[in-house]
Amino acid sequence: MHLDEARARKAELLDEARSVRTAAADPGDGSGGIYVGIVPSDRPDGYRIAIRLTGDGPEEPSGRIEAARASGGADADVRYVGRVRALAVGPTVPGDPPVGGTDEPTPTELQQRVRPLVRGSSVAHVEVSAGTIGAFVRLTGVSQVHVLSNNHVLAATDRGRVGDAILQPGPADGGTEADRIGALAVAVPLDAGGPNLVDAALALVDDDVTVDPAAHDGPVTAVVDPDAVRSLVRKIGRTTGVTRGRISAFEVDGVPVGYGTGVFSFDDQIEIEGVLGLFSDGGDSGSLITTEGDRLGVGLLFAGSATGGPGGTGVTYANPLAAVLRALDATLDGGPGEVPDPL
C-alpha cells in the first residue's frame, strides 16, 4: 500500500486497540497491549503495517498473533515484543565485529573516563547509574556546547534539577564528583498521560572540559527522516559499543515504555532491529543512531525489548532526531570548522 494508505490504516488499528483497552479496563501497565507502526519500503506502493504485541511472558499465544494479523492484513508484520523498557545500565555486552579493519571503540573503553568528551561514552546524572553521550549540540542563541542524551539519563526521569552535576563516566562506571563534566541545563518533561514524542535532555558542558564531536567516525552535522533511510544504521553505545541494524518500523504509535516511575506512552517512534545480534542493551540509552555510510543523524536511542527481533533478540526504540532537536531548540555541533546543516 502507499504511505498515505498505511498511515490511515495505522490510525484505524490504533483506534480499535484503544477501544478494546478501554472496554477491558486495561490497567495501563504495558502488558497485553498493542501498538502500531509502518514497515519501510523501497517501493512507493510497498508499505505494510507493523503490529507489536506486549505482555509479560517470553512468548505470546498464537491465537492473539493470528487475530492481529487478521486485523492488519495478510502482509502485516506482527511480532510479540514482551515488555518495552527504558534502557537503564546493564552488563557489558560485545558489539558487532569491527568492519574493514576500522578502529572502533570497545565497551570497555567507552566506560572509562574520556577527555575530551566523545560520542558513545558513559555519562549520567549524579544520582543515575549510566547512559550514553549521544551528541554535542548548541542551543539557539547560546554559544556553549551541550551534551545530548535522554531525560532518564541526564535528568533522572524528571527528578533532577537544573544545575545538578553530570558525570563522565556515570556512577555505575565509577564516576564521582571529580568526574563532573557539566550540569543539567534542560530536559523535556515526560508526561504520564502521554503521548510523549521524545525522552531528551541536555547538560551544559563546563568551561574547563573539551569535546571532540568528530571522534570515532567523523562529525554528525545533518539529519534525515527515518522514512527516507534505506541503508543500515549504526550506533556507538556505552554497553554494546558499535552495532549495526536496520529500521524495522517507523512512525510507531502507542509504544508503552516502562520506567522506574511508571509506564509512559510514546508516539512517532523508530524501531530498529540488529543485523548481527543485539542492537542495544541497558546503558546504551542516549546513543545517537546514524546512517551507516554518510553518518546522517536518525534518532536518539532510549528504550528496547527483550524479544521481537531476529534470532530471539529484542528491538530498539528511538526518538526521531529532528523531533529531539526541535523540542530542545538545538542544532548539532560538528566541532571547529563545521557548520550544522538546517533541519
Tab-separated table of N, CA and C in Angstrom, residues 255-313:
chain	number	residue	atom	x	y	z
A	255	VAL	N	3.657	3.248	21.865
A	255	VAL	CA	4.669	2.379	22.472
A	255	VAL	C	4.667	2.582	23.992
A	256	PRO	N	4.344	1.542	24.786
A	256	PRO	CA	4.327	1.676	26.248
A	256	PRO	C	5.704	1.369	26.832
A	257	VAL	N	6.370	2.378	27.345
A	257	VAL	CA	7.744	2.216	27.819
A	257	VAL	C	7.781	2.267	29.344
A	258	GLY	N	8.335	1.232	29.948
A	258	GLY	CA	8.416	1.158	31.392
A	258	GLY	C	9.623	1.894	31.947
A	259	TYR	N	9.363	2.769	32.911
A	259	TYR	CA	10.405	3.464	33.672
A	259	TYR	C	10.235	3.062	35.134
A	260	GLY	N	11.182	3.433	35.961
A	260	GLY	CA	11.046	3.121	37.372
A	260	GLY	C	9.861	3.800	38.016
A	261	THR	N	9.394	4.894	37.404
A	261	THR	CA	8.279	5.658	37.966
A	261	THR	C	6.939	5.330	37.318
A	262	GLY	N	6.911	4.415	36.357
A	262	GLY	CA	5.658	4.059	35.701
A	262	GLY	C	5.848	3.812	34.218
A	263	VAL	N	4.729	3.656	33.504
A	263	VAL	CA	4.741	3.395	32.069
A	263	VAL	C	4.308	4.654	31.332
A	264	PHE	N	5.107	5.060	30.336
A	264	PHE	CA	4.831	6.250	29.546
A	264	PHE	C	4.620	5.841	28.091
A	265	SER	N	3.609	6.424	27.455
A	265	SER	CA	3.296	6.098	26.067
A	265	SER	C	4.017	7.061	25.121
A	266	PHE	N	4.553	6.514	24.023
A	266	PHE	CA	5.285	7.310	23.038
A	266	PHE	C	4.689	7.112	21.645
A	267	ASP	N	4.590	8.201	20.897
A	267	ASP	CA	4.138	8.178	19.507
A	267	ASP	C	5.279	8.581	18.575
A	268	ASP	N	5.132	8.208	17.299
A	268	ASP	CA	6.043	8.613	16.223
A	268	ASP	C	7.476	8.154	16.489
A	269	GLN	N	7.634	6.919	16.937
A	269	GLN	CA	8.954	6.395	17.265
A	269	GLN	C	9.530	5.545	16.129
A	270	ILE	N	10.836	5.308	16.220
A	270	ILE	CA	11.553	4.475	15.258
A	270	ILE	C	11.888	3.144	15.926
A	271	GLU	N	11.674	2.051	15.213
A	271	GLU	CA	12.056	0.723	15.707
A	271	GLU	C	13.233	0.208	14.892
A	272	ILE	N	14.254	-0.308	15.576
A	272	ILE	CA	15.448	-0.830	14.914
A	272	ILE	C	15.700	-2.252	15.381
A	273	GLU	N	16.072	-3.132	14.445
A	273	GLU	CA	16.484	-4.490	14.779
A	273	GLU	C	17.947	-4.673	14.388
A	274	GLY	N	18.694	-5.411	15.191
A	274	GLY	CA	20.095	-5.653	14.898
A	274	GLY	C	20.276	-6.596	13.723
A	275	VAL	N	21.418	-6.497	13.053
A	275	VAL	CA	21.700	-7.398	11.931
A	275	VAL	C	22.714	-8.477	12.307
A	276	LEU	N	23.452	-8.273	13.390
A	276	LEU	CA	24.436	-9.270	13.835
A	276	LEU	C	24.267	-9.576	15.315
A	277	GLY	N	23.024	-9.553	15.776
A	277	GLY	CA	22.748	-9.764	17.190
A	277	GLY	C	22.098	-8.536	17.788
A	278	LEU	N	22.329	-8.316	19.075
A	278	LEU	CA	21.737	-7.175	19.765
A	278	LEU	C	22.132	-5.858	19.110
A	279	PHE	N	21.166	-4.955	18.974
A	279	PHE	CA	21.496	-3.595	18.546
A	279	PHE	C	21.807	-2.731	19.753
A	280	SER	N	21.139	-2.997	20.888
A	280	SER	CA	21.383	-2.200	22.093
A	280	SER	C	21.037	-3.007	23.330
A	281	ASP	N	21.468	-2.490	24.472
A	281	ASP	CA	21.154	-3.112	25.752
A	281	ASP	C	21.166	-2.021	26.814
A	282	GLY	N	20.866	-2.411	28.055
A	282	GLY	CA	20.823	-1.445	29.128
A	282	GLY	C	22.119	-0.659	29.250
A	283	GLY	N	22.015	0.667	29.359
A	283	GLY	CA	23.180	1.536	29.414
A	283	GLY	C	23.482	2.207	28.095
A	284	ASP	N	22.857	1.741	26.999
A	284	ASP	CA	23.026	2.376	25.692
A	284	ASP	C	22.063	3.547	25.496
A	285	SER	N	21.181	3.787	26.451
A	285	SER	CA	20.246	4.904	26.338
A	285	SER	C	20.994	6.208	26.101
A	286	GLY	N	20.509	6.979	25.150
A	286	GLY	CA	21.129	8.247	24.803
A	286	GLY	C	22.006	8.179	23.576
A	287	SER	N	22.296	6.972	23.080
A	287	SER	CA	23.147	6.827	21.899
A	287	SER	C	22.518	7.497	20.683
A	288	LEU	N	23.358	8.093	19.865
A	288	LEU	CA	22.904	8.672	18.603
A	288	LEU	C	22.917	7.587	17.534
A	289	ILE	N	21.811	7.426	16.828
A	289	ILE	CA	21.712	6.474	15.724
A	289	ILE	C	21.899	7.238	14.427
A	290	THR	N	22.828	6.766	13.592
A	290	THR	CA	23.124	7.424	12.323
A	290	THR	C	23.037	6.422	11.177
A	291	THR	N	22.996	6.942	9.953
A	291	THR	CA	23.108	6.063	8.797
A	291	THR	C	24.532	5.528	8.735
A	292	GLU	N	24.692	4.354	8.157
A	292	GLU	CA	25.990	3.684	8.165
A	292	GLU	C	27.003	4.376	7.261
A	293	GLY	N	26.592	4.818	6.084
A	293	GLY	CA	27.556	5.349	5.135
A	293	GLY	C	27.895	6.811	5.324
A	294	ASP	N	26.885	7.672	5.256
A	294	ASP	CA	27.141	9.109	5.278
A	294	ASP	C	26.946	9.750	6.639
A	295	ARG	N	26.674	8.948	7.676
A	295	ARG	CA	26.599	9.431	9.054
A	295	ARG	C	25.572	10.550	9.238
A	296	LEU	N	24.400	10.376	8.658
A	296	LEU	CA	23.307	11.314	8.907
A	296	LEU	C	22.612	10.927	10.200
A	297	GLY	N	22.231	11.923	11.000
A	297	GLY	CA	21.566	11.648	12.259
A	297	GLY	C	20.143	11.167	12.050
A	298	VAL	N	19.795	10.048	12.668
A	298	VAL	CA	18.472	9.442	12.501
A	298	VAL	C	17.646	9.538	13.777
A	299	GLY	N	18.199	9.087	14.909
A	299	GLY	CA	17.386	9.026	16.116
A	299	GLY	C	18.211	9.022	17.384
A	300	LEU	N	17.511	9.205	18.513
A	300	LEU	CA	18.111	9.166	19.847
A	300	LEU	C	17.568	7.936	20.564
A	301	LEU	N	18.425	6.965	20.796
A	301	LEU	CA	18.043	5.682	21.395
A	301	LEU	C	17.586	5.882	22.840
A	302	PHE	N	16.480	5.211	23.220
A	302	PHE	CA	16.019	5.379	24.597
A	302	PHE	C	15.390	4.144	25.222
A	303	ALA	N	14.981	3.150	24.448
A	303	ALA	CA	14.252	2.018	25.028
A	303	ALA	C	14.449	0.775	24.175
A	304	GLY	N	14.028	-0.371	24.732
A	304	GLY	CA	14.139	-1.605	23.985
A	304	GLY	C	13.366	-2.729	24.641
A	305	SER	N	13.244	-3.827	23.913
A	305	SER	CA	12.549	-5.013	24.410
A	305	SER	C	13.528	-6.173	24.470
A	306	ALA	N	13.118	-7.252	25.123
A	306	ALA	CA	13.970	-8.435	25.240
A	306	ALA	C	13.729	-9.431	24.120
A	307	THR	N	12.647	-9.265	23.372
A	307	THR	CA	12.330	-10.182	22.287
A	307	THR	C	11.680	-9.390	21.155
A	308	GLY	N	11.397	-10.069	20.045
A	308	GLY	CA	10.773	-9.410	18.909
A	308	GLY	C	11.697	-9.149	17.749
A	309	GLY	N	13.014	-9.324	17.964
A	309	GLY	CA	13.974	-9.113	16.899
A	309	GLY	C	14.501	-10.417	16.337
A	310	PRO	N	15.426	-10.355	15.386
A	310	PRO	CA	15.969	-11.563	14.766
A	310	PRO	C	16.703	-12.448	15.768
A	311	GLY	N	16.549	-13.748	15.622
A	311	GLY	CA	17.292	-14.688	16.438
A	311	GLY	C	17.006	-14.619	17.919
A	312	GLY	N	15.799	-14.180	18.272
A	312	GLY	CA	15.438	-14.123	19.677
A	312	GLY	C	15.938	-12.898	20.412
A	313	THR	N	16.563	-11.968	19.703
A	313	THR	CA	16.985	-10.718	20.332
A	313	THR	C	15.792	-9.769	20.420
